[in-house]
Amino acid sequence: MTIPLTVEFAAGGQGAWMIDRIVPVFGEALPPASRLAIGAAPLAPAGSIAWRLRGTVSNARYTHRSEMTELATRQEGLGRPGSRRAALIPIRKNAAWWALAQDERRAIFEEQSRHIRIGMDYLPAVARRLHHSRDLGEPFDFLTWFEFAPGEESRFDAMLGRLRETAEWRFVEREVEIRVNLDQ
């Protein structure tokens, strides 16, 4: 059993990660900020941040056992010394997505869009962790945190491009891409 871990991403003037850019992909952007802090919620006093997003790391929702096994053998963890670049991508899907049954969402997610398979093409170079936010009343449904070495950024961009071309992305109504780096 996975014990849920609530993680907070707080943007403002403090944090280990320097924000390079905040780009709205679909819908409105997030307010500008210079730094991003990540940690167990709550992380920072409300007055010292431009925005705060929370998500829970919990059980896998659309993944079959064989996929979980393959991910476990190929994926490396976060916090690798060479992973000095990262991206936080908050996503909210539309009401049509949430009106589908779980098996219908899975069919679009993997059988049609090959979301997991596309991600595996970029392992172990890109590490990731998914945070569920919908049940917390947050403005996004999912917060995905990716880490990679500077030399892997073009491959990360290619992965994003492939994912954004899938049938699954027709259900995205808001997406923001936040690129960050660790100070050298």
Backbone as a chain_set.jsonl record, in Angstrom:
{"seq": "MTIPLTVEFAAGGQGAWMIDRIVPVFGEALPPASRLAIGAAPLAPAGSIAWRLRGTVSNARYTHRSEMTELATRQEGLGRPGSRRAALIPIRKNAAWWALAQDERRAIFEEQSRHIRIGMDYLPAVARRLHHSRDLGEPFDFLTWFEFAPGEESRFDAMLGRLRETAEWRFVEREVEIRVNLDQ", "coords": {"N": [[0.84, -1.191, 0.0], [0.552, 2.178, -0.85], [1.495, 5.013, 0.876], [-0.045, 8.068, 0.891], [1.611, 11.035, -0.161], [1.701, 14.371, 0.305], [2.682, 16.958, -1.718], [4.105, 20.15, -2.169], [4.408, 22.784, -4.47], [5.893, 25.758, -4.529], [6.035, 28.947, -5.759], [8.002, 31.827, -5.911], [10.14, 34.121, -4.375], [12.01, 32.458, -3.261], [13.672, 29.27, -3.05], [15.115, 26.197, -4.252], [15.184, 25.827, -6.995], [15.649, 27.718, -9.935], [13.469, 29.644, -11.807], [13.108, 29.504, -15.226], [11.234, 29.97, -17.25], [7.688, 30.483, -17.625], [5.157, 29.161, -19.304], [2.066, 29.378, -20.881], [0.348, 26.667, -22.222], [-2.178, 25.652, -22.892], [-4.977, 27.601, -22.144], [-4.956, 29.886, -19.314], [-1.949, 31.426, -17.983], [0.339, 31.018, -15.199], [1.111, 33.282, -12.504], [4.125, 35.305, -12.773], [7.33, 34.373, -11.392], [10.46, 34.044, -9.626], [11.774, 31.915, -8.373], [11.455, 28.417, -7.396], [10.213, 26.385, -4.914], [10.133, 23.139, -3.506], [8.473, 20.729, -1.636], [7.288, 18.917, 1.283], [3.902, 19.567, 1.991], [2.447, 21.942, 4.307], [4.515, 24.41, 2.708], [5.534, 27.098, 2.51], [5.047, 30.372, 3.945], [1.953, 32.021, 3.188], [2.061, 34.723, 2.274], [4.523, 35.048, 1.018], [4.729, 34.055, -1.531], [4.149, 33.696, -5.113], [2.487, 31.885, -6.342], [1.001, 28.739, -5.458], [0.95, 25.25, -5.666], [-0.528, 22.141, -5.007], [-0.169, 18.604, -4.704], [-0.858, 15.081, -4.581], [1.094, 12.244, -4.123], [0.369, 9.061, -4.897], [-1.259, 5.894, -5.287], [-0.865, 4.122, -8.448], [-2.932, 4.878, -11.24], [-3.813, 4.426, -13.951], [-2.338, 2.346, -14.855], [-1.224, -0.829, -15.871], [-0.208, -3.957, -14.341], [2.032, -5.17, -15.661], [3.12, -2.934, -16.945], [3.759, -1.346, -14.745], [5.765, -2.921, -13.637], [7.707, -2.875, -15.664], [8.242, -0.093, -15.728], [9.355, 0.19, -13.153], [11.742, -1.197, -13.434], [13.117, 0.267, -15.349], [13.0, 3.037, -14.872], [14.641, 5.732, -13.277], [15.21, 7.312, -10.107], [14.228, 10.545, -8.713], [16.25, 13.504, -8.141], [18.841, 12.991, -9.026], [22.34, 13.583, -9.358], [23.231, 14.674, -11.871], [20.948, 15.722, -12.989], [20.082, 18.637, -13.606], [18.235, 20.217, -14.746], [14.722, 20.82, -15.04], [11.138, 20.329, -15.235], [7.952, 21.483, -14.428], [4.747, 20.509, -14.99], [1.632, 21.423, -14.869], [-1.653, 20.174, -15.369], [-5.019, 20.389, -16.443], [-7.855, 18.552, -17.151], [-10.783, 18.393, -19.27], [-14.408, 18.449, -18.656], [-15.566, 16.433, -20.192], [-13.645, 14.416, -20.226], [-13.639, 13.57, -17.547], [-16.192, 12.613, -17.38], [-16.086, 10.183, -18.565], [-15.872, 6.622, -18.089], [-13.561, 4.793, -15.979], [-12.257, 2.698, -17.438], [-12.652, 3.617, -20.028], [-11.199, 6.005, -20.018], [-8.64, 4.917, -19.608], [-8.364, 3.494, -22.029], [-8.143, 5.584, -23.896], [-5.915, 6.906, -22.848], [-3.763, 4.986, -22.927], [-4.117, 2.766, -24.819], [-4.96, 4.115, -27.177], [-3.442, 6.561, -27.186], [-0.937, 5.88, -26.23], [0.518, 6.762, -23.994], [2.06, 5.848, -21.72], [3.885, 4.158, -23.032], [5.175, 5.988, -24.76], [6.454, 7.598, -22.826], [8.211, 5.687, -21.748], [10.058, 5.422, -23.778], [11.878, 7.38, -23.24], [13.211, 6.813, -20.961], [16.107, 5.839, -19.124], [16.673, 8.533, -19.007], [14.935, 10.717, -18.507], [13.482, 11.474, -15.533], [10.508, 11.132, -13.55], [7.675, 12.247, -11.618], [4.365, 11.836, -10.701], [1.727, 13.841, -9.512], [-1.375, 13.883, -7.99], [-4.04, 16.126, -8.077], [-6.676, 16.842, -8.306], [-8.627, 15.846, -6.44], [-7.978, 17.359, -4.275], [-9.026, 19.802, -4.595], [-7.642, 21.591, -6.124], [-6.449, 23.903, -8.717], [-5.6, 22.456, -10.912], [-5.651, 19.145, -12.346], [-3.585, 17.309, -12.428], [-0.142, 17.305, -11.536], [2.861, 17.147, -12.997], [6.156, 16.357, -12.414], [9.281, 16.612, -13.83], [12.669, 15.584, -14.214], [15.938, 16.056, -15.593], [19.115, 15.748, -17.292], [21.049, 18.562, -18.505], [21.868, 18.049, -21.196], [19.871, 16.414, -22.114], [17.608, 17.836, -22.655], [16.551, 18.423, -25.234], [15.58, 15.947, -26.017], [13.647, 15.608, -24.05], [11.905, 17.663, -24.819], [11.089, 16.577, -27.267], [9.66, 14.343, -26.36], [7.531, 15.631, -25.017], [6.333, 16.876, -27.237], [5.457, 14.649, -28.717], [3.58, 13.531, -26.911], [1.703, 15.61, -26.75], [0.513, 15.488, -29.209], [-1.298, 13.453, -29.151], [-4.445, 11.596, -28.868], [-5.351, 11.819, -26.277], [-4.683, 14.436, -25.485], [-6.667, 16.021, -26.546], [-8.48, 16.375, -24.593], [-7.418, 18.109, -22.774], [-7.755, 21.107, -21.061], [-6.418, 23.083, -19.754], [-3.051, 23.845, -19.485], [0.151, 24.385, -18.278], [3.523, 25.134, -18.749], [6.356, 24.964, -16.87], [9.607, 25.755, -16.732], [12.639, 24.989, -15.149], [15.837, 25.368, -13.427], [18.683, 24.157, -11.609], [20.762, 26.204, -9.672], [24.053, 26.846, -10.749]], "CA": [[0.0, 0.0, 0.0], [1.279, 3.434, -0.92], [1.027, 6.057, 1.787], [-0.041, 9.315, 0.131], [2.542, 12.092, 0.198], [1.271, 15.641, -0.281], [3.831, 17.766, -2.106], [3.757, 21.517, -2.541], [5.288, 23.546, -5.345], [5.656, 27.151, -4.169], [6.824, 29.85, -6.585], [8.157, 33.158, -5.335], [11.521, 34.584, -4.372], [12.873, 31.49, -2.596], [13.585, 27.89, -3.506], [16.333, 25.671, -4.861], [15.094, 25.861, -8.454], [15.471, 29.015, -10.577], [12.483, 29.548, -12.885], [13.538, 30.061, -16.514], [10.061, 30.48, -17.969], [6.36, 29.952, -17.347], [4.498, 29.305, -20.6], [0.756, 28.726, -20.996], [0.196, 25.84, -23.416], [-3.625, 25.803, -23.082], [-5.565, 28.37, -21.057], [-4.196, 30.979, -18.719], [-0.643, 31.153, -17.371], [0.481, 31.276, -13.768], [1.864, 34.526, -12.309], [5.581, 35.163, -12.837], [8.097, 34.216, -10.154], [11.867, 33.788, -9.944], [12.27, 30.684, -7.759], [10.485, 27.381, -7.094], [10.533, 25.504, -3.789], [9.357, 21.903, -3.542], [8.6, 19.995, -0.388], [6.05, 18.457, 1.912], [2.985, 20.689, 2.253], [2.632, 23.268, 3.691], [5.92, 24.707, 2.509], [5.935, 28.482, 2.719], [3.96, 31.273, 4.345], [1.152, 32.457, 2.047], [2.436, 36.043, 1.794], [5.827, 35.11, 0.379], [4.755, 33.317, -2.794], [3.315, 34.158, -6.22], [1.477, 30.832, -6.469], [1.264, 27.482, -4.754], [0.191, 24.116, -6.193], [-0.349, 20.934, -4.199], [-0.575, 17.345, -5.298], [-0.603, 13.903, -3.757], [1.694, 11.073, -4.742], [-0.349, 7.913, -4.334], [-1.252, 4.699, -6.118], [-0.983, 4.273, -9.898], [-4.344, 4.833, -11.587], [-4.114, 3.935, -15.3], [-1.209, 1.502, -15.202], [-1.345, -2.272, -15.671], [0.903, -4.553, -13.581], [3.211, -5.342, -16.522], [3.683, -1.598, -17.158], [4.374, -0.941, -13.475], [7.001, -3.695, -13.503], [8.691, -2.327, -16.606], [8.636, 1.234, -15.228], [10.211, 0.014, -11.977], [13.07, -1.667, -13.837], [13.769, 1.208, -16.269], [12.964, 4.424, -14.412], [15.49, 6.107, -12.161], [14.563, 8.24, -9.191], [14.492, 11.984, -8.759], [17.379, 13.971, -7.345], [20.131, 12.529, -9.534], [23.27, 14.725, -9.422], [23.314, 15.279, -13.2], [19.65, 16.277, -13.403], [20.101, 20.043, -13.198], [17.113, 20.853, -15.436], [13.453, 20.189, -14.667], [9.903, 20.965, -15.698], [6.694, 21.216, -13.735], [3.676, 20.689, -15.969], [0.277, 21.234, -14.344], [-2.648, 19.927, -16.417], [-6.421, 20.162, -16.084], [-8.632, 17.989, -18.251], [-12.138, 18.934, -19.336], [-15.495, 17.668, -18.069], [-15.796, 15.246, -21.014], [-12.701, 13.392, -19.753], [-14.061, 13.06, -16.241], [-17.473, 11.921, -17.555], [-15.793, 8.836, -19.044], [-15.572, 5.594, -17.084], [-12.132, 4.539, -15.81], [-11.748, 1.891, -18.549], [-12.66, 4.467, -21.229], [-10.04, 6.898, -19.899], [-7.454, 4.073, -19.833], [-8.279, 3.192, -23.458], [-7.622, 6.784, -24.569], [-4.603, 7.178, -22.259], [-2.698, 4.086, -23.359], [-4.356, 2.01, -26.042], [-4.97, 5.046, -28.31], [-2.396, 7.59, -27.127], [0.345, 5.258, -25.881], [1.15, 7.68, -23.04], [3.103, 5.143, -20.959], [4.884, 3.681, -23.996], [5.973, 7.151, -25.17], [7.319, 7.937, -21.701], [9.273, 4.683, -21.593], [11.082, 5.675, -24.794], [12.794, 8.412, -22.755], [13.805, 6.336, -19.715], [16.059, 6.472, -17.808], [17.164, 9.913, -19.085], [13.966, 11.63, -17.897], [12.818, 10.946, -14.336], [9.27, 11.872, -13.352], [6.763, 11.866, -10.537], [3.021, 12.371, -10.912], [0.995, 14.275, -8.32], [-2.809, 14.031, -8.24], [-4.496, 17.354, -7.421], [-8.12, 17.038, -8.501], [-9.379, 15.595, -5.21], [-7.576, 18.353, -3.27], [-9.667, 21.075, -4.932], [-6.634, 22.454, -6.745], [-6.857, 24.377, -10.041], [-5.175, 21.488, -11.916], [-5.921, 17.75, -11.995], [-2.315, 16.599, -12.3], [1.113, 18.047, -11.574], [3.934, 16.21, -13.29], [7.5, 16.9, -12.203], [10.28, 15.896, -14.624], [14.056, 15.999, -14.042], [16.803, 15.523, -16.642], [20.395, 16.432, -17.473], [20.953, 19.6, -19.541], [22.022, 17.469, -22.52], [18.67, 15.642, -22.457], [16.456, 18.726, -22.801], [15.919, 18.298, -26.556], [14.812, 14.695, -25.986], [12.461, 15.893, -23.242], [11.02, 18.432, -25.695], [10.52, 15.639, -28.24], [8.654, 13.562, -25.649], [6.355, 16.491, -24.848], [5.701, 17.034, -28.54], [4.743, 13.404, -29.037], [2.41, 13.399, -26.037], [0.719, 16.642, -27.072], [-0.132, 15.137, -30.484], [-2.144, 12.268, -28.966], [-5.887, 11.75, -28.635], [-5.545, 12.224, -24.872], [-4.541, 15.883, -25.315], [-7.906, 16.71, -26.941], [-9.238, 16.582, -23.364], [-6.714, 19.077, -21.924], [-8.288, 22.465, -21.193], [-5.426, 24.017, -19.221], [-1.716, 23.274, -19.294], [1.205, 25.385, -18.137], [4.853, 24.526, -18.715], [7.279, 25.734, -16.038], [10.965, 25.218, -16.859], [13.492, 25.428, -14.051], [17.173, 24.78, -13.353], [19.407, 24.338, -10.356], [21.885, 27.132, -9.797], [25.358, 26.181, -10.948]], "C": [[0.879, 1.245, 0.0], [0.664, 4.425, 0.055], [1.078, 7.37, 1.025], [0.932, 10.343, 0.719], [2.052, 13.358, -0.477], [2.496, 16.521, -0.473], [3.335, 19.137, -2.521], [4.846, 22.102, -3.433], [4.947, 25.016, -5.08], [6.604, 28.047, -4.966], [6.836, 31.238, -5.948], [9.611, 33.576, -5.456], [12.492, 33.614, -3.738], [12.658, 30.102, -3.177], [14.857, 27.475, -4.224], [16.354, 25.824, -6.376], [14.854, 27.276, -8.96], [14.505, 28.833, -11.75], [13.01, 30.255, -14.127], [12.374, 30.688, -17.257], [8.802, 29.766, -17.495], [5.537, 30.226, -18.601], [3.13, 28.633, -20.562], [0.681, 27.945, -22.305], [-1.267, 25.865, -23.851], [-4.143, 26.603, -21.902], [-4.604, 29.399, -20.49], [-2.901, 30.502, -18.071], [-0.757, 31.228, -15.852], [1.275, 32.567, -13.615], [3.377, 34.301, -12.347], [6.197, 35.039, -11.442], [9.527, 33.885, -10.547], [12.376, 32.451, -9.43], [11.116, 29.715, -7.5], [11.021, 26.518, -5.955], [9.601, 24.297, -3.867], [9.56, 21.183, -2.229], [7.255, 19.522, 0.113], [5.199, 19.672, 2.255], [2.656, 20.753, 3.731], [4.104, 23.672, 3.72], [6.321, 26.12, 2.898], [4.759, 29.31, 3.213], [3.268, 31.851, 3.121], [1.617, 33.782, 1.462], [3.714, 36.09, 0.988], [5.884, 34.415, -0.981], [3.828, 33.944, -3.841], [2.183, 33.171, -6.49], [1.968, 29.571, -5.776], [0.365, 26.414, -5.363], [0.504, 22.897, -5.329], [-0.823, 19.715, -4.969], [-0.188, 16.198, -4.389], [-0.003, 12.8, -4.611], [1.014, 9.877, -4.096], [-0.268, 6.737, -5.298], [-1.384, 5.035, -7.606], [-2.438, 4.065, -10.303], [-4.644, 4.218, -12.946], [-3.083, 2.913, -15.773], [-1.487, 0.036, -14.901], [-0.105, -2.803, -14.951], [2.159, -4.683, -14.434], [3.898, -3.998, -16.792], [4.37, -1.098, -15.894], [5.713, -1.648, -13.285], [8.085, -3.142, -14.428], [9.163, -0.941, -16.174], [9.614, 1.112, -14.065], [11.622, -0.427, -12.365], [13.829, -0.645, -14.68], [13.896, 2.622, -15.734], [13.912, 4.632, -13.242], [14.778, 7.158, -11.33], [14.915, 9.693, -9.435], [15.744, 12.301, -7.948], [18.729, 13.458, -7.798], [21.061, 13.727, -9.695], [23.328, 15.416, -10.779], [22.033, 15.937, -13.674], [19.5, 17.695, -12.88], [19.002, 20.856, -13.879], [15.851, 20.118, -15.031], [12.297, 20.964, -15.276], [8.767, 20.526, -14.791], [5.602, 21.503, -14.749], [2.343, 20.371, -15.297], [-0.713, 21.121, -15.502], [-4.03, 19.783, -15.791], [-7.136, 19.648, -17.325], [-10.074, 18.47, -18.157], [-13.184, 17.975, -18.752], [-15.773, 16.402, -18.872], [-14.872, 14.096, -20.59], [-13.216, 12.743, -18.472], [-15.433, 12.386, -16.299], [-17.281, 10.492, -18.069], [-15.585, 7.882, -17.865], [-14.059, 5.362, -17.057], [-11.558, 3.742, -16.988], [-11.724, 2.687, -19.856], [-11.478, 5.445, -21.196], [-8.746, 6.126, -20.159], [-7.292, 3.791, -21.325], [-7.716, 4.384, -24.236], [-6.186, 7.038, -24.137], [-3.515, 6.286, -22.859], [-2.978, 3.371, -24.675], [-4.367, 2.92, -27.275], [-3.739, 5.952, -28.318], [-1.008, 7.051, -26.808], [1.177, 6.133, -24.938], [2.314, 7.004, -22.303], [4.228, 4.708, -21.888], [5.759, 4.831, -24.463], [6.936, 7.523, -24.053], [8.479, 6.969, -21.537], [10.386, 4.856, -22.624], [12.157, 6.644, -24.298], [13.412, 8.052, -21.399], [15.165, 5.716, -20.017], [16.45, 7.949, -17.821], [16.243, 10.919, -18.393], [13.31, 10.917, -16.713], [11.561, 11.768, -14.107], [8.529, 11.361, -12.132], [5.445, 12.594, -10.76], [2.371, 12.674, -9.572], [-0.461, 14.483, -8.719], [-3.315, 15.22, -7.422], [-6.0, 17.542, -7.447], [-8.904, 16.896, -7.209], [-9.016, 16.546, -4.075], [-8.231, 19.706, -3.522], [-8.709, 22.077, -5.551], [-7.09, 22.887, -8.139], [-6.452, 23.447, -11.19], [-5.516, 20.09, -11.42], [-4.647, 16.985, -11.683], [-1.168, 17.597, -12.319], [2.194, 17.019, -11.865], [5.258, 16.937, -13.195], [8.484, 16.007, -12.957], [11.665, 16.452, -14.3], [14.911, 15.316, -15.101], [18.095, 16.33, -16.682], [20.246, 17.499, -18.556], [21.049, 19.052, -20.964], [20.821, 16.667, -22.995], [17.443, 16.525, -22.718], [15.778, 18.604, -24.165], [15.112, 17.006, -26.647], [13.547, 14.878, -25.152], [11.441, 16.672, -24.07], [10.343, 17.53, -26.727], [9.432, 14.787, -27.594], [7.376, 14.377, -25.451], [5.604, 16.665, -26.161], [4.89, 15.81, -28.934], [3.479, 13.259, -28.193], [1.312, 14.388, -26.424], [0.012, 16.396, -28.407], [-1.137, 14.001, -30.339], [-3.613, 12.627, -28.757], [-6.171, 12.218, -27.21], [-5.537, 13.745, -24.723], [-5.747, 16.668, -25.835], [-8.751, 17.041, -25.707], [-8.582, 17.594, -22.421], [-7.316, 20.458, -22.154], [-7.353, 23.509, -20.607], [-4.128, 23.263, -18.987], [-0.721, 24.424, -19.249], [2.532, 24.638, -18.048], [5.793, 25.457, -17.964], [8.64, 25.07, -16.13], [11.842, 25.839, -15.782], [14.883, 24.799, -14.166], [17.744, 25.025, -11.972], [20.541, 25.307, -10.6], [23.184, 26.353, -9.93], [26.332, 26.57, -9.873]], "O": [[1.837, 1.34, 0.767], [-0.547, 4.643, 0.053], [2.147, 7.757, 0.552], [1.048, 10.489, 1.936], [1.993, 13.42, -1.705], [3.244, 16.795, 0.466], [2.282, 19.271, -3.144], [6.04, 21.935, -3.182], [3.838, 25.461, -5.374], [7.824, 27.92, -4.862], [5.805, 31.745, -5.506], [10.234, 33.407, -6.504], [13.687, 33.9, -3.675], [11.598, 29.799, -3.725], [15.588, 28.318, -4.742], [17.423, 25.938, -6.974], [13.956, 27.964, -8.474], [14.71, 27.958, -12.591], [13.319, 31.446, -14.093], [12.488, 31.777, -17.82], [8.838, 28.624, -17.035], [5.253, 31.379, -18.925], [3.034, 27.447, -20.247], [0.925, 28.5, -23.376], [-1.568, 26.071, -25.027], [-3.783, 26.313, -20.761], [-3.587, 29.736, -21.096], [-2.772, 29.346, -17.669], [-1.834, 31.473, -15.307], [2.043, 32.919, -14.511], [3.853, 33.223, -11.991], [5.654, 35.534, -10.454], [9.78, 33.486, -11.684], [13.321, 31.9, -9.995], [9.958, 30.121, -7.397], [12.131, 25.992, -6.023], [8.435, 24.419, -4.244], [10.688, 21.041, -1.759], [6.226, 19.7, -0.538], [5.706, 20.679, 2.748], [2.589, 19.705, 4.375], [4.84, 23.318, 4.641], [7.346, 26.314, 3.551], [3.606, 28.986, 2.932], [3.923, 32.142, 2.12], [1.568, 33.951, 0.244], [3.973, 37.094, 0.325], [6.969, 34.208, -1.524], [2.86, 34.625, -3.506], [1.065, 33.566, -6.822], [3.16, 29.371, -5.545], [-0.831, 26.634, -5.555], [1.656, 22.656, -4.969], [-1.751, 19.785, -5.775], [0.693, 16.326, -3.538], [-0.519, 12.465, -5.676], [1.078, 9.704, -2.879], [0.703, 6.612, -6.044], [-1.93, 6.073, -7.981], [-3.107, 3.178, -9.774], [-5.661, 3.537, -13.082], [-2.976, 2.65, -16.97], [-1.932, -0.305, -13.805], [0.939, -2.151, -14.959], [3.247, -4.339, -13.974], [5.125, -3.935, -16.859], [5.441, -0.496, -15.963], [6.681, -1.042, -12.826], [9.233, -2.966, -14.021], [10.356, -0.644, -16.246], [10.596, 1.853, -14.0], [12.59, -0.069, -11.695], [15.059, -0.681, -14.726], [14.822, 3.339, -16.114], [13.978, 3.809, -12.329], [13.85, 7.814, -11.803], [15.779, 10.022, -10.248], [16.229, 11.476, -7.174], [19.683, 13.487, -7.02], [20.616, 14.789, -10.129], [23.461, 16.639, -10.832], [22.045, 16.649, -14.678], [18.874, 17.928, -11.846], [18.856, 22.05, -13.616], [15.895, 18.929, -14.714], [12.452, 22.085, -15.76], [8.645, 19.353, -14.438], [5.53, 22.599, -15.304], [1.966, 19.207, -15.169], [-0.633, 21.862, -16.482], [-4.194, 19.144, -14.752], [-7.036, 20.231, -18.405], [-10.529, 18.899, -17.096], [-12.872, 16.836, -18.403], [-16.177, 15.391, -18.297], [-15.281, 12.935, -20.598], [-13.224, 11.519, -18.339], [-15.804, 11.666, -15.372], [-18.207, 9.683, -18.014], [-15.172, 8.296, -16.783], [-13.36, 5.7, -18.012], [-10.482, 4.075, -17.485], [-10.862, 2.452, -20.703], [-10.836, 5.684, -22.218], [-7.856, 6.621, -20.851], [-6.173, 3.846, -21.835], [-6.897, 4.203, -25.137], [-5.333, 7.35, -24.968], [-2.46, 6.78, -23.257], [-2.127, 3.382, -25.565], [-3.837, 2.537, -28.318], [-3.072, 6.089, -29.344], [-0.008, 7.71, -27.092], [2.396, 6.225, -25.08], [3.424, 7.535, -22.273], [5.402, 4.876, -21.559], [6.976, 4.67, -24.556], [8.12, 7.742, -24.31], [9.597, 7.377, -21.226], [11.529, 4.478, -22.372], [13.238, 6.715, -24.883], [14.06, 8.886, -20.766], [15.342, 5.121, -21.081], [16.551, 8.563, -16.759], [16.717, 11.864, -17.763], [12.663, 9.883, -16.88], [11.529, 12.957, -14.424], [8.715, 10.232, -11.678], [5.414, 13.805, -10.977], [2.447, 11.887, -8.628], [-0.744, 15.188, -9.687], [-3.051, 15.313, -6.223], [-6.537, 18.334, -6.672], [-9.755, 17.732, -6.907], [-9.668, 16.545, -3.031], [-8.024, 20.65, -2.76], [-8.95, 23.283, -5.501], [-8.021, 22.299, -8.689], [-6.908, 23.627, -12.319], [-5.655, 19.871, -10.217], [-4.619, 16.128, -10.799], [-1.215, 18.605, -13.025], [2.419, 16.114, -11.061], [5.461, 17.985, -13.807], [8.517, 14.795, -12.748], [11.82, 17.661, -14.13], [14.667, 14.167, -15.47], [18.16, 17.449, -16.174], [19.4, 17.358, -19.44], [20.365, 19.554, -21.855], [20.759, 16.281, -24.162], [16.355, 16.008, -22.974], [14.551, 18.675, -24.247], [14.064, 16.979, -27.293], [12.49, 14.359, -25.509], [10.247, 16.374, -24.027], [9.161, 17.701, -27.025], [8.396, 14.535, -28.208], [6.274, 13.881, -25.685], [4.374, 16.606, -26.189], [3.769, 15.929, -29.427], [2.423, 12.902, -28.714], [0.131, 14.041, -26.424], [-0.994, 17.044, -28.695], [-1.772, 13.622, -31.324], [-3.972, 13.778, -28.509], [-7.14, 12.941, -26.976], [-6.299, 14.29, -23.924], [-5.841, 17.87, -25.587], [-9.637, 17.892, -25.773], [-9.144, 17.903, -21.37], [-7.386, 20.931, -23.288], [-7.473, 24.693, -20.922], [-4.107, 22.193, -18.378], [-0.757, 25.324, -20.087], [2.64, 23.629, -17.351], [6.003, 26.6, -18.37], [8.816, 23.946, -15.661], [11.798, 27.045, -15.536], [15.084, 23.832, -14.901], [17.356, 25.955, -11.265], [21.21, 25.236, -11.631], [23.373, 25.32, -9.287], [27.474, 26.11, -9.879]]}, "num_chains": 1, "name": "protein.A"}
